[in-house]
Tab-separated table of C-alpha atoms in Angstrom:
chain	number	residue	atom	x	y	z
A	1	MET	CA	120.264	86.272	73.056
A	2	LEU	CA	120.607	85.428	77.199
A	3	ALA	CA	117.820	84.838	79.258
A	4	LEU	CA	118.101	83.979	82.857
A	5	LEU	CA	115.488	81.447	84.727
A	6	SER	CA	115.534	81.258	88.478
A	7	VAL	CA	111.820	81.108	89.777
A	8	SER	CA	110.050	79.535	93.111
A	9	ASP	CA	106.616	79.340	91.253
A	10	LYS	CA	107.303	76.669	88.484
A	11	ARG	CA	104.091	77.000	86.662
A	12	GLY	CA	104.244	76.915	82.980
A	13	LEU	CA	108.156	76.913	83.625
A	14	VAL	CA	108.801	74.145	80.998
A	15	PRO	CA	106.804	75.161	77.959
A	16	PHE	CA	108.106	79.091	78.499
A	17	ALA	CA	111.799	77.625	78.637
A	18	GLN	CA	111.283	75.533	75.833
A	19	GLY	CA	109.752	78.124	73.601
A	20	LEU	CA	112.458	80.446	74.281
A	21	VAL	CA	115.101	78.167	72.949
A	22	ARG	CA	112.910	77.677	69.896
A	23	LEU	CA	113.266	81.155	69.692
A	24	GLY	CA	116.628	81.322	69.724
A	25	TYR	CA	117.548	81.859	73.263
A	26	ARG	CA	120.411	80.837	75.566
A	27	LEU	CA	119.120	79.828	79.137
A	28	LEU	CA	121.184	80.533	82.573
A	29	SER	CA	119.528	79.272	85.547
A	30	THR	CA	120.128	77.960	89.386
A	31	GLY	CA	118.896	75.653	91.671
A	32	GLY	CA	115.572	73.817	91.477
A	33	THR	CA	114.962	75.666	88.228
A	34	LEU	CA	117.821	74.240	86.467
A	35	GLU	CA	117.001	70.822	87.505
A	36	ALA	CA	113.511	71.010	86.338
A	37	LEU	CA	114.708	72.382	82.971
A	38	LYS	CA	117.376	69.543	82.605
A	39	ALA	CA	114.503	67.079	83.615
A	40	ALA	CA	112.277	68.259	80.865
A	41	GLY	CA	115.398	68.088	78.508
A	42	ILE	CA	116.041	72.049	78.178
A	43	PRO	CA	119.502	72.926	77.504
A	44	ALA	CA	120.769	75.248	80.297
A	45	THR	CA	123.926	76.594	81.689
A	46	GLN	CA	124.257	76.837	85.576
A	47	VAL	CA	124.910	80.431	86.859
A	48	SER	CA	127.996	79.308	88.596
A	49	GLU	CA	129.751	78.234	85.329
A	50	HIS	CA	128.759	81.367	83.649
A	51	THR	CA	130.086	83.594	86.713
A	52	GLN	CA	132.724	81.167	87.000
A	53	SER	CA	132.451	81.488	90.554
A	54	PRO	CA	130.913	78.867	93.071
A	55	GLU	CA	127.626	78.878	94.897
A	56	ILE	CA	129.021	79.915	98.289
A	57	LEU	CA	127.575	79.921	102.090
A	58	GLY	CA	125.089	77.163	101.293
A	59	GLY	CA	123.504	78.884	98.275
A	60	ARG	CA	123.011	82.250	99.927
A	61	VAL	CA	125.492	83.958	97.039
A	62	LYS	CA	125.200	82.844	93.622
A	63	THR	CA	123.410	85.209	91.571
A	64	LEU	CA	124.999	88.617	93.290
A	65	HIS	CA	127.814	88.625	90.592
A	66	PRO	CA	129.274	91.280	88.159
A	67	ARG	CA	128.593	89.151	85.304
A	68	ILE	CA	124.932	88.636	86.563
A	69	HIS	CA	124.013	92.012	87.513
A	70	GLY	CA	126.150	93.718	85.092
A	71	GLY	CA	124.861	91.691	82.497
A	72	ILE	CA	121.325	92.768	83.448
A	73	LEU	CA	122.237	96.540	84.222
A	74	GLY	CA	124.416	97.322	81.055
A	75	ARG	CA	123.262	99.478	78.560
A	76	PRO	CA	124.015	98.420	75.323
A	77	ASP	CA	123.493	101.665	73.903
A	78	LEU	CA	126.071	103.353	75.476
A	79	GLU	CA	129.795	103.031	74.298
A	80	SER	CA	131.311	103.059	77.743
A	81	ASP	CA	128.945	100.047	79.059
A	82	ARG	CA	129.957	98.055	76.256
A	83	ALA	CA	133.598	98.866	76.560
A	84	GLU	CA	133.046	98.022	80.269
A	85	MET	CA	131.110	94.648	79.867
A	86	ALA	CA	133.611	93.820	77.119
A	87	LYS	CA	136.624	94.305	79.097
A	88	ASN	CA	135.093	92.325	82.015
A	89	HIS	CA	133.743	89.452	79.684
A	90	ILE	CA	130.172	90.114	80.805
A	91	GLU	CA	127.221	89.025	78.312
A	92	PRO	CA	124.526	91.260	78.039
A	93	ILE	CA	120.792	89.508	79.600
A	94	SER	CA	118.303	90.459	77.725
A	95	LEU	CA	115.047	88.593	79.755
A	96	VAL	CA	114.918	87.771	83.444
A	97	VAL	CA	112.449	85.236	84.532
A	98	VAL	CA	112.118	85.433	88.527
A	99	ASN	CA	109.997	85.273	91.234
A	100	LEU	CA	110.778	84.944	94.785
A	101	TYR	CA	111.503	82.740	97.468
A	102	PRO	CA	107.712	81.574	98.982
A	103	PHE	CA	108.397	83.587	102.049
A	104	ARG	CA	104.158	84.049	102.707
A	105	GLN	CA	103.741	80.422	102.691
A	106	THR	CA	106.553	79.790	104.685
A	107	VAL	CA	104.776	81.758	107.410
A	108	ALA	CA	101.337	80.168	106.607
A	109	SER	CA	102.589	77.008	107.263
A	110	GLY	CA	103.692	77.615	110.570
A	111	ALA	CA	107.294	77.201	110.304
A	112	GLY	CA	109.873	78.298	112.811
A	113	GLU	CA	111.859	81.599	113.010
A	114	ASP	CA	114.862	80.506	111.562
A	115	ASP	CA	112.886	78.818	108.570
A	116	VAL	CA	111.044	82.040	107.921
A	117	ILE	CA	114.105	84.042	107.972
A	118	GLU	CA	116.176	81.627	105.613
A	119	ASN	CA	112.928	81.796	103.097
A	120	ILE	CA	113.533	85.902	102.625
A	121	ASP	CA	114.903	86.130	99.082
A	122	ILE	CA	118.041	88.310	98.658
A	123	GLY	CA	118.858	87.655	94.928
A	124	GLY	CA	115.913	87.562	93.763
A	125	PRO	CA	114.601	90.883	94.378
A	126	ALA	CA	117.878	92.198	93.779
A	127	MET	CA	117.715	90.679	89.992
A	128	VAL	CA	114.039	92.096	89.392
A	129	ARG	CA	114.806	95.563	90.620
A	130	ALA	CA	118.083	95.633	88.403
A	131	SER	CA	115.992	94.271	85.545
A	132	ALA	CA	113.489	96.555	86.056
A	133	LYS	CA	115.482	99.466	86.381
A	134	ASN	CA	116.663	98.660	82.985
A	135	PHE	CA	113.600	97.808	81.350
A	136	LYS	CA	114.770	99.572	78.366
A	137	HIS	CA	116.999	97.203	77.388
A	138	VAL	CA	115.811	93.816	79.515
A	139	ALA	CA	112.290	92.712	80.139
A	140	ILE	CA	111.455	91.521	83.466
A	141	VAL	CA	109.036	88.466	83.971
A	142	VAL	CA	107.637	87.972	87.396
A	143	ASP	CA	104.304	86.284	86.837
A	144	PRO	CA	103.818	82.664	85.365
A	145	ASP	CA	100.808	84.197	83.603
A	146	ASP	CA	102.662	86.666	81.453
A	147	TYR	CA	104.968	83.831	79.878
A	148	ALA	CA	102.457	82.973	77.024
A	149	PRO	CA	101.898	86.466	76.001
A	150	VAL	CA	105.335	87.484	76.675
A	151	LEU	CA	106.645	84.272	74.094
A	152	ALA	CA	103.684	85.442	71.596
A	153	GLU	CA	105.438	88.988	71.227
A	154	ILE	CA	108.931	87.689	71.047
A	155	GLU	CA	107.868	85.420	68.529
A	156	GLY	CA	105.484	88.085	66.356
A	157	GLN	CA	107.611	90.977	66.941
A	158	LYS	CA	111.473	89.066	67.303
A	159	GLY	CA	111.901	90.655	70.916
A	160	VAL	CA	109.465	92.250	74.063
A	161	GLY	CA	108.617	95.454	72.519
A	162	LEU	CA	109.139	98.964	74.997
A	163	GLU	CA	105.763	99.202	76.146
A	164	THR	CA	105.595	95.542	77.278
A	165	ARG	CA	108.754	96.281	79.030
A	166	ARG	CA	107.160	99.270	80.663
A	167	ARG	CA	104.363	97.106	81.723
A	168	LEU	CA	106.475	94.202	82.944
A	169	MET	CA	108.595	96.963	84.878
A	170	ARG	CA	105.615	98.340	86.792
A	171	LYS	CA	104.690	94.881	87.873
A	172	ALA	CA	108.248	93.842	88.953
A	173	PHE	CA	108.506	96.711	91.279
A	174	ALA	CA	104.952	96.313	92.603
A	175	HIS	CA	105.880	92.602	92.995
A	176	THR	CA	109.124	93.403	95.330
A	177	ALA	CA	107.278	96.011	97.157
A	178	ALA	CA	104.635	93.876	98.351
A	179	TYR	CA	107.126	90.952	99.118
A	180	ASP	CA	108.805	93.498	101.376
A	181	ALA	CA	105.696	94.390	102.541
A	182	SER	CA	104.984	90.891	103.865
A	183	ILE	CA	108.328	90.827	105.235
A	184	SER	CA	108.294	93.897	107.312
A	185	GLY	CA	104.658	92.699	108.323
A	186	TRP	CA	105.432	89.420	109.904
A	187	LEU	CA	108.452	90.847	111.718
A	188	ALA	CA	105.896	93.374	113.017
A	189	GLY	CA	103.493	90.966	113.911
A	190	GLU	CA	106.452	88.973	115.651
A	191	ALA	CA	107.162	91.816	117.900
A	192	GLN	CA	103.657	92.413	118.709
A	193	GLU	CA	103.892	96.072	116.964
A	194	PRO	CA	100.704	96.628	115.316
A	195	PHE	CA	101.058	100.502	114.654
A	196	PRO	CA	104.646	100.398	113.016
A	197	GLN	CA	106.595	103.968	112.636
A	198	GLU	CA	106.653	103.002	109.107
A	199	LEU	CA	103.675	101.164	107.556
A	200	SER	CA	103.691	98.980	104.232
A	201	LEU	CA	100.751	96.645	102.963
A	202	ALA	CA	100.737	93.909	100.691
A	203	PHE	CA	97.541	93.044	98.753
A	204	GLN	CA	96.812	91.047	95.775
A	205	LYS	CA	93.941	91.918	93.482
A	206	VAL	CA	90.872	89.770	93.467
A	207	GLN	CA	89.234	91.162	90.772
A	208	GLY	CA	88.200	94.557	89.149
A	209	LEU	CA	84.509	95.595	90.003
A	210	ARG	CA	82.224	97.451	87.676
A	211	TYR	CA	82.092	100.683	89.598
A	212	GLY	CA	82.670	101.657	93.212
A	213	GLU	CA	79.577	103.157	95.642
A	214	ASN	CA	78.267	104.598	92.798
A	215	PRO	CA	78.827	103.899	88.673
A	216	HIS	CA	80.948	107.331	88.104
A	217	GLN	CA	83.334	105.984	90.778
A	218	ARG	CA	86.124	103.117	89.733
A	219	GLY	CA	86.547	100.284	92.195
A	220	ALA	CA	88.836	97.135	93.115
A	221	PHE	CA	88.612	94.247	95.180
A	222	TYR	CA	92.224	93.451	96.856
A	223	LYS	CA	93.032	90.322	99.375
A	224	GLU	CA	95.782	89.630	101.703
A	225	TYR	CA	98.435	87.576	100.441
A	226	ALA	CA	97.961	84.636	103.226
A	227	ALA	CA	94.472	83.386	104.101
A	228	PRO	CA	93.266	84.059	107.573
A	229	LYS	CA	92.312	81.067	109.882
A	230	GLU	CA	89.020	82.726	110.570
A	231	PRO	CA	86.020	83.141	108.052
A	232	SER	CA	86.867	86.049	105.549
A	233	VAL	CA	84.678	87.279	102.798
A	234	ALA	CA	87.550	88.232	100.535
A	235	PHE	CA	88.633	84.295	100.827
A	236	ALA	CA	85.398	82.894	100.803
A	237	LYS	CA	84.009	80.845	97.376
A	238	VAL	CA	82.027	82.306	94.952
A	239	LEU	CA	79.588	79.312	93.910
A	240	GLN	CA	76.828	81.215	91.954
A	241	GLY	CA	75.443	84.847	91.136
A	242	LYS	CA	76.197	87.795	89.609
A	243	GLU	CA	79.841	89.624	89.647
A	244	LEU	CA	79.734	90.979	93.627
A	245	SER	CA	79.711	94.645	93.799
A	246	TYR	CA	81.410	96.910	95.775
A	247	ASN	CA	78.388	97.261	97.817
A	248	ASN	CA	77.541	93.812	98.520
A	249	ILE	CA	81.675	93.039	99.224
A	250	LEU	CA	81.210	95.650	102.365
A	251	ASP	CA	77.443	94.419	103.387
A	252	LEU	CA	78.791	90.879	103.042
A	253	ASP	CA	81.822	91.785	105.693
A	254	ALA	CA	79.544	93.767	107.620
A	255	ALA	CA	76.736	90.634	107.736
A	256	LEU	CA	79.684	88.074	108.373
A	257	GLY	CA	81.251	90.301	111.781
A	258	LEU	CA	77.621	90.640	113.233
A	259	VAL	CA	76.631	86.547	112.932
A	260	LEU	CA	80.424	85.733	114.187
A	261	GLU	CA	79.088	87.512	117.481
A	262	PHE	CA	76.630	84.254	117.863
A	263	PRO	CA	78.901	81.303	117.459
A	264	GLU	CA	76.820	78.962	120.452
A	265	ARG	CA	73.166	78.935	118.612
A	266	PRO	CA	71.868	78.839	114.690
A	267	CYS	CA	71.964	82.632	113.819
A	268	ALA	CA	70.515	84.401	110.454
A	269	VAL	CA	72.026	88.224	110.063
A	270	VAL	CA	70.032	90.446	107.383
A	271	ILE	CA	72.102	93.565	106.528
A	272	LYS	CA	70.800	96.471	104.376
A	273	HIS	CA	73.448	99.395	103.717
A	274	ASN	CA	75.621	98.029	106.103
A	275	THR	CA	72.958	98.084	108.870
A	276	PRO	CA	71.558	95.179	110.581
A	277	CYS	CA	67.726	95.083	109.893
A	278	GLY	CA	67.192	91.672	110.993
A	279	VAL	CA	69.445	89.407	113.844
A	280	ALA	CA	68.171	86.085	115.179
A	281	VAL	CA	68.980	82.702	117.048
A	282	ASP	CA	67.170	79.499	117.036
A	283	ASP	CA	67.937	75.980	117.370
A	284	VAL	CA	66.749	75.501	113.755
A	285	LEU	CA	68.147	77.770	111.363
A	286	GLU	CA	65.270	78.079	109.288
A	287	LYS	CA	63.662	79.499	112.128
A	288	ALA	CA	66.444	81.862	112.980
A	289	TYR	CA	66.304	83.029	109.486
A	290	ARG	CA	62.577	83.882	109.184
A	291	THR	CA	62.517	85.240	112.399
A	292	ALA	CA	65.442	87.424	111.361
A	293	ARG	CA	63.818	88.635	108.062
A	294	ALA	CA	60.180	89.483	109.794
A	295	VAL	CA	62.052	92.227	112.111
A	296	ASP	CA	62.012	94.487	109.231
A	297	GLU	CA	60.663	92.881	105.897
A	298	VAL	CA	60.461	95.722	103.416
A	299	SER	CA	64.492	96.683	104.715
A	300	ALA	CA	65.042	92.627	104.103
A	301	PHE	CA	64.032	92.940	100.352
A	302	GLY	CA	67.429	93.319	98.179
A	303	GLY	CA	69.382	92.758	101.458
A	304	ILE	CA	72.390	90.574	102.106
A	305	VAL	CA	71.971	87.619	104.637
A	306	ALA	CA	75.007	85.756	106.684
A	307	PHE	CA	74.287	82.384	108.644
A	308	ASN	CA	76.955	80.534	110.769
A	309	ARG	CA	75.606	76.780	109.804
A	310	GLU	CA	75.086	75.103	107.134
A	311	VAL	CA	72.266	76.125	105.044
A	312	ASP	CA	69.706	73.348	104.223
A	313	GLU	CA	66.817	72.981	101.604
A	314	ALA	CA	64.179	74.531	104.462
A	315	VAL	CA	66.432	77.614	104.675
A	316	ALA	CA	66.821	77.632	101.261
A	317	ARG	CA	63.128	77.509	100.331
A	318	ALA	CA	62.616	80.435	102.948
A	319	MET	CA	65.545	82.651	101.020
A	320	ALA	CA	63.947	81.827	97.749
A	321	GLU	CA	60.842	83.961	98.871
A	322	THR	CA	62.373	87.121	99.051
A	323	PHE	CA	64.773	88.936	96.708
A	324	LEU	CA	68.381	88.892	98.035
A	325	GLU	CA	71.586	90.138	96.899
A	326	ALA	CA	73.786	87.903	98.251
A	327	VAL	CA	74.438	85.011	100.801
A	328	ILE	CA	77.079	84.107	102.875
A	329	ALA	CA	77.375	80.729	105.056
A	330	PRO	CA	79.838	77.949	106.150
A	331	SER	CA	78.464	75.595	103.325
A	332	TYR	CA	75.460	74.565	101.265
A	333	SER	CA	73.695	71.363	101.310
A	334	ALA	CA	73.320	69.986	97.608
A	335	GLU	CA	69.414	69.894	97.992
A	336	ALA	CA	69.625	73.677	98.960
A	337	LEU	CA	71.989	74.378	95.949
A	338	GLN	CA	69.558	72.973	93.777
A	339	VAL	CA	66.794	75.590	94.861
A	340	LEU	CA	68.930	78.142	94.605
A	341	ALA	CA	70.042	77.577	91.494
A	342	GLY	CA	66.751	79.031	90.068
A	343	LYS	CA	67.937	82.362	91.382
A	344	LYS	CA	70.428	82.556	88.677
A	345	ASN	CA	71.481	86.337	89.793
A	346	LEU	CA	71.681	85.655	93.635
A	347	ARG	CA	75.345	85.781	94.871
A	348	LEU	CA	75.991	82.487	97.051
A	349	LEU	CA	79.319	82.574	98.819
A	350	GLU	CA	80.739	79.211	101.011
A	351	ALA	CA	82.973	80.759	103.808
A	352	GLY	CA	84.195	77.321	105.220
A	353	PRO	CA	83.389	75.136	108.371
A	354	ALA	CA	85.228	77.434	110.385
A	355	LEU	CA	82.344	79.290	110.220
A	356	ALA	CA	79.862	76.771	111.390
A	357	SER	CA	82.241	76.041	114.783
A	358	PRO	CA	80.577	77.523	117.915
A	359	THR	CA	83.693	78.203	119.395
A	360	VAL	CA	84.896	80.188	116.416
A	361	LYS	CA	86.821	83.558	117.805
A	362	PRO	CA	88.075	85.843	115.034
A	363	ARG	CA	91.985	86.695	115.192
A	364	PRO	CA	92.853	90.324	116.455
A	365	GLN	CA	92.959	92.628	113.390
A	366	VAL	CA	93.690	96.108	112.426
A	367	ASP	CA	90.872	98.433	110.873
A	368	ALA	CA	92.144	100.627	108.384
A	369	ARG	CA	90.155	103.551	106.859
A	370	SER	CA	91.780	105.984	104.408
A	371	VAL	CA	91.558	110.083	104.660
A	372	SER	CA	92.860	112.750	102.681
A	373	GLY	CA	96.422	112.116	102.867
A	374	GLY	CA	96.740	109.708	105.048
A	375	MET	CA	95.224	106.538	106.549
A	376	LEU	CA	93.629	105.920	110.295
A	377	LEU	CA	94.224	102.364	112.204
A	378	MET	CA	92.870	101.097	114.879
A	379	ASP	CA	92.762	97.599	116.857
A	380	ARG	CA	89.294	95.835	115.687
A	381	ASP	CA	86.459	96.216	118.190
A	382	ALA	CA	86.659	92.375	118.377
A	383	VAL	CA	84.195	89.937	120.081
A	384	GLU	CA	84.332	90.701	123.420
A	385	PRO	CA	84.775	87.837	126.724
A	386	PRO	CA	81.318	87.852	128.985
A	387	LEU	CA	81.568	91.003	130.583
A	388	GLU	CA	81.252	91.709	134.375
A	389	TRP	CA	78.279	94.318	134.487
A	390	LYS	CA	77.821	96.632	136.883
A	391	VAL	CA	73.596	97.087	137.739
A	392	VAL	CA	73.719	100.641	138.656
A	393	SER	CA	69.743	100.797	139.073
A	394	LYS	CA	67.543	100.133	142.281
A	395	ARG	CA	66.387	96.934	140.276
A	396	ALA	CA	68.611	94.316	138.646
A	397	PRO	CA	67.599	92.550	135.729
A	398	THR	CA	65.998	89.253	135.670
A	399	PRO	CA	67.129	86.044	134.144
A	400	GLU	CA	65.357	86.935	130.561
A	401	GLU	CA	66.030	90.418	130.337
A	402	GLU	CA	70.052	89.981	131.007
A	403	ARG	CA	69.803	87.422	127.995
A	404	ALA	CA	67.899	90.280	126.026
A	405	LEU	CA	70.640	92.861	127.328
A	406	ARG	CA	73.413	90.423	126.181
A	407	PHE	CA	72.060	90.227	122.686
A	408	ALA	CA	71.233	93.537	122.147
A	409	TRP	CA	74.851	94.799	122.993
A	410	LYS	CA	76.233	92.320	120.484
A	411	VAL	CA	73.903	93.632	117.891
A	412	CYS	CA	74.433	97.280	118.780
A	413	LYS	CA	78.323	97.163	118.650
A	414	HIS	CA	77.268	96.668	114.495
A	415	VAL	CA	74.915	99.753	114.264
A	416	LYS	CA	75.949	102.930	113.069
A	417	SER	CA	76.618	105.791	116.128
A	418	ASN	CA	74.738	106.857	117.586
A	419	ALA	CA	73.322	103.306	117.970
A	420	ILE	CA	70.250	102.306	120.146
A	421	VAL	CA	69.167	98.520	119.591
A	422	PHE	CA	65.850	97.198	121.023
A	423	ALA	CA	66.076	93.083	121.775
A	424	ALA	CA	64.621	90.261	123.273
A	425	PRO	CA	66.983	87.350	124.447
A	426	SER	CA	66.988	85.895	120.891
A	427	GLN	CA	66.251	88.738	118.342
A	428	LEU	CA	66.385	92.083	117.464
A	429	LEU	CA	63.752	93.892	117.458
A	430	ALA	CA	64.175	97.256	115.957
A	431	GLN	CA	67.511	99.902	115.879
A	432	GLY	CA	68.070	103.063	115.416
A	433	GLY	CA	71.667	104.381	114.195
A	434	GLY	CA	73.373	106.803	112.188
A	435	GLN	CA	71.885	110.020	113.773
A	436	THR	CA	73.321	113.405	115.346
A	437	ASN	CA	71.785	112.539	118.712
A	438	ARG	CA	70.808	109.867	120.723
A	439	VAL	CA	67.448	110.456	121.507
A	440	ASP	CA	66.545	110.425	117.323
A	441	SER	CA	67.782	107.133	116.864
A	442	VAL	CA	65.782	106.046	119.931
A	443	ARG	CA	62.389	107.676	118.424
A	444	ILE	CA	63.807	105.618	115.043
A	445	ALA	CA	63.788	102.684	116.520
A	446	MET	CA	60.578	103.207	118.231
A	447	THR	CA	58.787	104.119	114.834
A	448	ARG	CA	59.873	100.747	113.589
A	449	GLY	CA	59.636	98.671	116.694
A	450	GLY	CA	55.963	99.539	117.787
A	451	GLU	CA	54.271	97.266	120.220
A	452	ALA	CA	56.818	94.491	119.548
A	453	LEU	CA	59.259	96.695	121.811
A	454	LYS	CA	56.870	96.195	125.150
A	455	GLY	CA	58.922	93.925	127.625
A	456	SER	CA	62.421	94.640	125.337
A	457	ALA	CA	66.080	95.475	126.468
A	458	VAL	CA	67.450	98.715	125.023
A	459	ALA	CA	71.147	98.844	124.461
A	460	SER	CA	73.191	102.268	123.538
A	461	ASP	CA	76.666	102.261	122.433
A	462	ALA	CA	77.519	105.125	123.875
A	463	PHE	CA	76.380	106.596	127.076
A	464	PHE	CA	72.991	108.766	127.419
A	465	PRO	CA	73.832	112.464	127.534
A	466	PHE	CA	70.409	113.443	128.830
A	467	ARG	CA	67.994	111.512	130.367
A	468	ASP	CA	65.469	112.085	127.305
A	469	GLY	CA	66.831	109.193	125.512
A	470	LEU	CA	65.632	106.904	128.292
A	471	ASP	CA	62.666	108.639	129.004
A	472	GLU	CA	61.711	107.773	125.473
A	473	ALA	CA	62.920	103.959	125.516
A	474	ALA	CA	60.968	103.449	128.714
A	475	ARG	CA	57.881	105.003	126.549
A	476	ALA	CA	58.592	102.293	124.223
A	477	GLY	CA	58.067	99.467	126.892
A	478	ALA	CA	61.741	98.987	127.401
A	479	THR	CA	62.167	97.299	130.853
A	480	ALA	CA	66.149	97.018	130.663
A	481	VAL	CA	69.077	98.825	129.638
A	482	ILE	CA	72.606	98.736	128.903
A	483	GLN	CA	74.909	101.575	128.398
A	484	PRO	CA	78.665	102.044	129.244
A	485	GLY	CA	77.833	104.998	131.621
A	486	GLY	CA	80.735	107.550	132.043
A	487	SER	CA	78.125	110.846	131.754
A	488	VAL	CA	78.562	113.871	134.197
A	489	ARG	CA	74.563	112.890	134.094
A	490	ASP	CA	74.904	109.515	134.792
A	491	PRO	CA	73.152	110.191	138.402
A	492	GLU	CA	70.420	111.801	136.474
A	493	VAL	CA	70.106	108.799	133.956
A	494	ILE	CA	70.349	105.980	136.478
A	495	ALA	CA	67.338	108.264	138.546
A	496	ALA	CA	65.099	108.085	135.468
A	497	ALA	CA	65.647	104.425	135.116
A	498	ASP	CA	64.392	103.775	138.742
A	499	GLU	CA	61.763	106.097	138.264
A	500	HIS	CA	60.518	104.026	135.521
A	501	GLY	CA	61.441	100.816	136.994
A	502	MET	CA	64.089	99.447	134.364
A	503	ALA	CA	66.703	97.631	135.501
A	504	MET	CA	70.055	99.617	134.378
A	505	VAL	CA	73.693	98.205	133.541
A	506	VAL	CA	76.880	100.110	132.691
A	507	THR	CA	79.752	98.161	130.815
A	508	GLY	CA	81.999	100.655	130.840
A	509	VAL	CA	82.960	99.830	127.100
A	510	ARG	CA	81.982	102.315	124.638
A	511	HIS	CA	81.110	100.817	120.945
A	512	PHE	CA	80.974	103.867	118.711
A	513	ARG	CA	80.684	102.840	114.836
A	514	HIS	CA	81.460	105.999	112.710
């Protein structure tokens, strides 16, 4: 029996090869894999010796040979194949162990174009695909995690069973598809082409989920192959707590996205059902959290919290006062972890020091959303630079009102449309969103905010189609308003602001969030 081993990821290679030799396999190998086997005293034949053809073009061509691909693709149950193989001195290869050049790692290292291109594997994918196509006769192993079960099956059943070969075949084609998707994605990025004519996506499974949004829906969590430079839920380290749920992950991502809007000062965000119910900044993180929680303590119960500074003991003790589902932060002090250890079900995620940077800026990204039979892609509604707002009312905002307007505008982007946000210079006061008309969103926020809205600033994610929403905001006590503008009734709405003595600025930028 002949096995071909050629791997970039050498985890578990030596004990697996030793087991194959013990079970009667003869080994073929190439390059660094061959060196590793020989260093471990494992007998193996170099591919060029087997093919009687030298490696050429600096190693670019070594396994692309009839004695390799004929050995992999030959069908021993066909007399014609057996005759051709015998005529051409081609020996069947029944086990192929291949994983591919480290293309993704090379990209992540910041290597130049020449190095990246050189790490596009050609012979490896050809062998993997050939082996997978001929799975009825060949077992293809692309994942070191499969070494032990494959070895055990060979030992117990004197070979790899058909159902295992089917499973390995599916995994192999997924492996090469993801590899090619990574290459096409990098090429599109290099060409600054975020929306290519043909789209291939490559993700790897983080975990299966107990269920999706509801218990009757199945779910799983996937992440990109390369960790982004900015904080990410997918690459955060889980320190404690129950297994993350589908809804936890969505809410953690929403909380992280919002806390990234306020890098300059310590910030706390409370999210419930993908909607902000508390946001505050303060020079002291504990105060920021207590202020954010106080915005809507009923909704904060069972909420998701994000911080942009390390969680210390004081913050941990404040959090321990309320039932929370999950927390994401740059890091946690030893004292904080000791306090929160008593909350065994509380999920704690550590996103890393980049989240605590006062200059952290998310990279441009593309948001994807599935629809029946297709997918929608768009640029992410990213953090904006300071905007040159246009004052359209008779009165310009005061410095304090302007700070409140800027705070409200950042939060408004993270509330479902039609979004209305009332804010002070350093905290959310109330929000209303997810309604089919804007005036209802204002009224919901008024009900939540009450007297706290006196002297507030109000933000609207899109223009006011009628003056009624603005009239209600003024009745709630708002003294300044920010909105995109662009309605045919802008003059009517601006006149309403002047009637109420409100300062109004327009941005020319809309923040719909469906």
